[in-house]
PDB file of C-alpha atoms in Angstrom:
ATOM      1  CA  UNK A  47       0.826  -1.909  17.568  1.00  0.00           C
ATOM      2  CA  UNK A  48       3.527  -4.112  15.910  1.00  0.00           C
ATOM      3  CA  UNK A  49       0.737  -6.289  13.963  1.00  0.00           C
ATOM      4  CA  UNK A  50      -0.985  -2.618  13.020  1.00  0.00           C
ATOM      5  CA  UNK A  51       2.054  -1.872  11.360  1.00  0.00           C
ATOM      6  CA  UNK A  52       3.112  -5.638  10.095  1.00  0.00           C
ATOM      7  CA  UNK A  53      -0.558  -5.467   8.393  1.00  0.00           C
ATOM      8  CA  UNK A  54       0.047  -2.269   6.560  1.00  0.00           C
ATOM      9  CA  UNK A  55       3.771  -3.324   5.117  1.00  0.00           C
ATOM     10  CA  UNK A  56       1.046  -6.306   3.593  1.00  0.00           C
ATOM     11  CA  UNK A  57      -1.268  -3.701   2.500  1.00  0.00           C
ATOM     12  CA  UNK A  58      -0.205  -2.609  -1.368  1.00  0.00           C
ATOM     13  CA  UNK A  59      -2.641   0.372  -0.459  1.00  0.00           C
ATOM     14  CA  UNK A  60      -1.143   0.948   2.575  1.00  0.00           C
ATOM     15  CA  UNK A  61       3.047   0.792   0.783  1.00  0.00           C
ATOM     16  CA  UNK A  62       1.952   2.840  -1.824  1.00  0.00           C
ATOM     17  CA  UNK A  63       0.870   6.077   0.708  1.00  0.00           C
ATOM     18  CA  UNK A  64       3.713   8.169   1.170  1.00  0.00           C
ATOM     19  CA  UNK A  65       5.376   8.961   4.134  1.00  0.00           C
ATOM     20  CA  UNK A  66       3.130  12.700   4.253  1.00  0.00           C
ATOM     21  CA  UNK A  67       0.175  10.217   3.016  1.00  0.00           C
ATOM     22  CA  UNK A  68      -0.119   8.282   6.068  1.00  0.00           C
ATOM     23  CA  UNK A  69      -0.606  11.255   8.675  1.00  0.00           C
ATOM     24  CA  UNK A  70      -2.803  12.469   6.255  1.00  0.00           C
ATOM     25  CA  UNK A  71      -5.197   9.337   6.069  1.00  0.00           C
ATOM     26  CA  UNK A  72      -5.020   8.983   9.551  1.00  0.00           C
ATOM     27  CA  UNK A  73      -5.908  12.567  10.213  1.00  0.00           C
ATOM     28  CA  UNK A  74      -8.977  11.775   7.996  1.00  0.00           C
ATOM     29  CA  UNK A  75     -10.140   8.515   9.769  1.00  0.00           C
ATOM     30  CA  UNK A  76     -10.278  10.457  13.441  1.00  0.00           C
ATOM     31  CA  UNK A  77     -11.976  13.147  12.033  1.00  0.00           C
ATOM     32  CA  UNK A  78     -14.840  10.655  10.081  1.00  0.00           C
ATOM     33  CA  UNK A  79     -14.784   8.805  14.135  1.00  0.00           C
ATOM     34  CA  UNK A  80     -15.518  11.546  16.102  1.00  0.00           C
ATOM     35  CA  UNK A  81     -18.229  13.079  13.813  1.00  0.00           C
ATOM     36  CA  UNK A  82     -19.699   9.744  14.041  1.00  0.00           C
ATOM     37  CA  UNK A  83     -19.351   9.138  17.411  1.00  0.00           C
ATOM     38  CA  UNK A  84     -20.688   5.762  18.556  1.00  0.00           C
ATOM     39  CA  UNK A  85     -21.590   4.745  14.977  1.00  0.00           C
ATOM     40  CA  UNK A  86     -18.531   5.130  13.607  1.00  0.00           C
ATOM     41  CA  UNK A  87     -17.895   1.414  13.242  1.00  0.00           C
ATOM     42  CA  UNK A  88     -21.715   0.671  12.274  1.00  0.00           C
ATOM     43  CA  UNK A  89     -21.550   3.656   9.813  1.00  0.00           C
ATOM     44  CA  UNK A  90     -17.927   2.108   7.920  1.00  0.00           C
ATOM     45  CA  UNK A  91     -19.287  -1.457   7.850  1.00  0.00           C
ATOM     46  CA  UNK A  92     -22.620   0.042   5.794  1.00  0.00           C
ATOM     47  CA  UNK A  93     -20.340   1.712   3.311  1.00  0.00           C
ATOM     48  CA  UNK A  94     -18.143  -0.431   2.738  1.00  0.00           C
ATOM     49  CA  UNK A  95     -18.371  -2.398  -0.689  1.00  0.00           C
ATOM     50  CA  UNK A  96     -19.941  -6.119  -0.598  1.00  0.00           C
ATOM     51  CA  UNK A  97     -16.906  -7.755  -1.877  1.00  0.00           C
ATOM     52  CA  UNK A  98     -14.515  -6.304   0.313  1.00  0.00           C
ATOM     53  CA  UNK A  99     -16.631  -7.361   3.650  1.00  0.00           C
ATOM     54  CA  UNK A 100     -14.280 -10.671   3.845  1.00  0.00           C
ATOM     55  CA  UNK A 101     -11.713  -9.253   3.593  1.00  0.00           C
ATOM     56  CA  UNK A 102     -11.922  -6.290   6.137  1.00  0.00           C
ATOM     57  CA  UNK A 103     -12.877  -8.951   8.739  1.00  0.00           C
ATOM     58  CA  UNK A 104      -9.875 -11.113   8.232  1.00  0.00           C
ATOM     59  CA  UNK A 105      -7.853  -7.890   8.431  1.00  0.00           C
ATOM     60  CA  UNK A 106      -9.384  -6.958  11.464  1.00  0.00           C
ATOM     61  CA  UNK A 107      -8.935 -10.804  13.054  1.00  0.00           C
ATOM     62  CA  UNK A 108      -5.307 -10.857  12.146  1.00  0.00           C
ATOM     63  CA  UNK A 109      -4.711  -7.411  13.829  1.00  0.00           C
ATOM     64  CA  UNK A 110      -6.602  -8.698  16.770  1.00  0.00           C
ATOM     65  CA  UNK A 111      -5.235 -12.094  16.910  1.00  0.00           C
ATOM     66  CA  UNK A 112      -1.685 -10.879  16.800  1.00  0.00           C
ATOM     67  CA  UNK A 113      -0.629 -12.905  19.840  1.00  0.00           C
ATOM     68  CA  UNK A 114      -2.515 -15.962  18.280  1.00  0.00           C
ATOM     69  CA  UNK A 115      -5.577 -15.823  20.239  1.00  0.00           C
ATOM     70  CA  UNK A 116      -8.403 -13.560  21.014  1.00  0.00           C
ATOM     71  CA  UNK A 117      -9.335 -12.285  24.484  1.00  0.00           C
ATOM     72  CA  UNK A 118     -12.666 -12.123  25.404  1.00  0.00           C
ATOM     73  CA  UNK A 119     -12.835  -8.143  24.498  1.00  0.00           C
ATOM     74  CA  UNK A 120     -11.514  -9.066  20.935  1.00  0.00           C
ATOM     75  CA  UNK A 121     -14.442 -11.858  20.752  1.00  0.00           C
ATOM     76  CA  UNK A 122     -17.420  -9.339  21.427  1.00  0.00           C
ATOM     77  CA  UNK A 123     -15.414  -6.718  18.753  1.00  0.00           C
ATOM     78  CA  UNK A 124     -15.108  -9.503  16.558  1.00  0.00           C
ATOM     79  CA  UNK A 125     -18.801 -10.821  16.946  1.00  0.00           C
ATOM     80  CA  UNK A 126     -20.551  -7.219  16.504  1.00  0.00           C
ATOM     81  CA  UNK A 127     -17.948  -6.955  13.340  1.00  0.00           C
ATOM     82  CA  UNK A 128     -19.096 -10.569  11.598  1.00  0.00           C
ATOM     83  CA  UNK A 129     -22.618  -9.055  12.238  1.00  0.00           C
ATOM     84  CA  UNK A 130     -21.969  -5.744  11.116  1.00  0.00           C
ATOM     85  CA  UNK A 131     -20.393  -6.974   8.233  1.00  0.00           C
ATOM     86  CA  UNK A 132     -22.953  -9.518   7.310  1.00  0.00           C
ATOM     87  CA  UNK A 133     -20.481 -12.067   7.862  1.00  0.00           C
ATOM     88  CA  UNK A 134     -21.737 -16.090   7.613  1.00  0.00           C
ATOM     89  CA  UNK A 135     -21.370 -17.233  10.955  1.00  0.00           C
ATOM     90  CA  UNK A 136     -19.525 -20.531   9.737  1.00  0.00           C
ATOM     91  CA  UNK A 137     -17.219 -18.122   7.421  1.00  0.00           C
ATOM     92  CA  UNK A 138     -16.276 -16.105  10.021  1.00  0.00           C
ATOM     93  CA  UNK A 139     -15.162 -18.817  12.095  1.00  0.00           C
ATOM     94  CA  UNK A 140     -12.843 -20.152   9.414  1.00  0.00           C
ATOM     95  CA  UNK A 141     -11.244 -17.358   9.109  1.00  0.00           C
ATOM     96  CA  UNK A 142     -10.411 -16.468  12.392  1.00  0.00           C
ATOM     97  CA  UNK A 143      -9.291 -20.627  12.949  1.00  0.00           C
ATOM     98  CA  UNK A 144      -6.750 -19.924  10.108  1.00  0.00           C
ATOM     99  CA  UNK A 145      -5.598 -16.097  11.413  1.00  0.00           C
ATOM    100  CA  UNK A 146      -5.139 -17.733  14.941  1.00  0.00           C
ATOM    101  CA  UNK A 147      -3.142 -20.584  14.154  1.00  0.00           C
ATOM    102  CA  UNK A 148      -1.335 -18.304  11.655  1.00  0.00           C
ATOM    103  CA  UNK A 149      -0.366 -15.589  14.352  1.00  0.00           C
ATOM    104  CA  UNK A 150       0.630 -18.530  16.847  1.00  0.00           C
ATOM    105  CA  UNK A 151       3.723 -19.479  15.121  1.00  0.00           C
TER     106      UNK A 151
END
């Protein structure tokens, strides 16, 4: 939870949202998950904008990677996400090398 939280003091979305803002978001990102069930994830990767693809995986590896390496859980989410997000495979891995070895010290 710590490196949830660490990533959205980085975010200058994320600083910006009030303290009333937050809940608020939140409360709107369960209620788009359980209306899409199962294809939540599938159905935000679609939507979300070309350009910003990169950049939603490396968030996603450094909130993973928080303790500097990925468990074997964290690898599947992180595989089906590079898919999802039409992610090079060689990209992908670049970016989590660099989050990893960030996170470890």
């Amino acid at each position: 939870m710590r490196a949830v939280h660490e990533f959205a003091g980085r975010s200058p979305f994320l600083r910006k949202c009030s303290d009333k803002g937050l809940p608020h978001l939140q409360s709107g990102v369960v209620k788009r998950i359980d209306a899409a069930g199962c294809h939540a994830l599938e159905q935000a990767c679609v939507a979300l904008p070309a350009e910003m693809r990169e950049s939603v995986y490396a968030a996603c590896i450094d909130i993973l990677g928080a303790s500097g390496l990925l468990s074997d859980q964290d690898r599947i989410l992180a595989n089906r996400l590079r898919v999802l997000l039409k992610m090079e495979p060689v990209l992908a891995q670049q970016i989590e090398t660099v989050l990893l070895l960030k996170n470890r010290f």
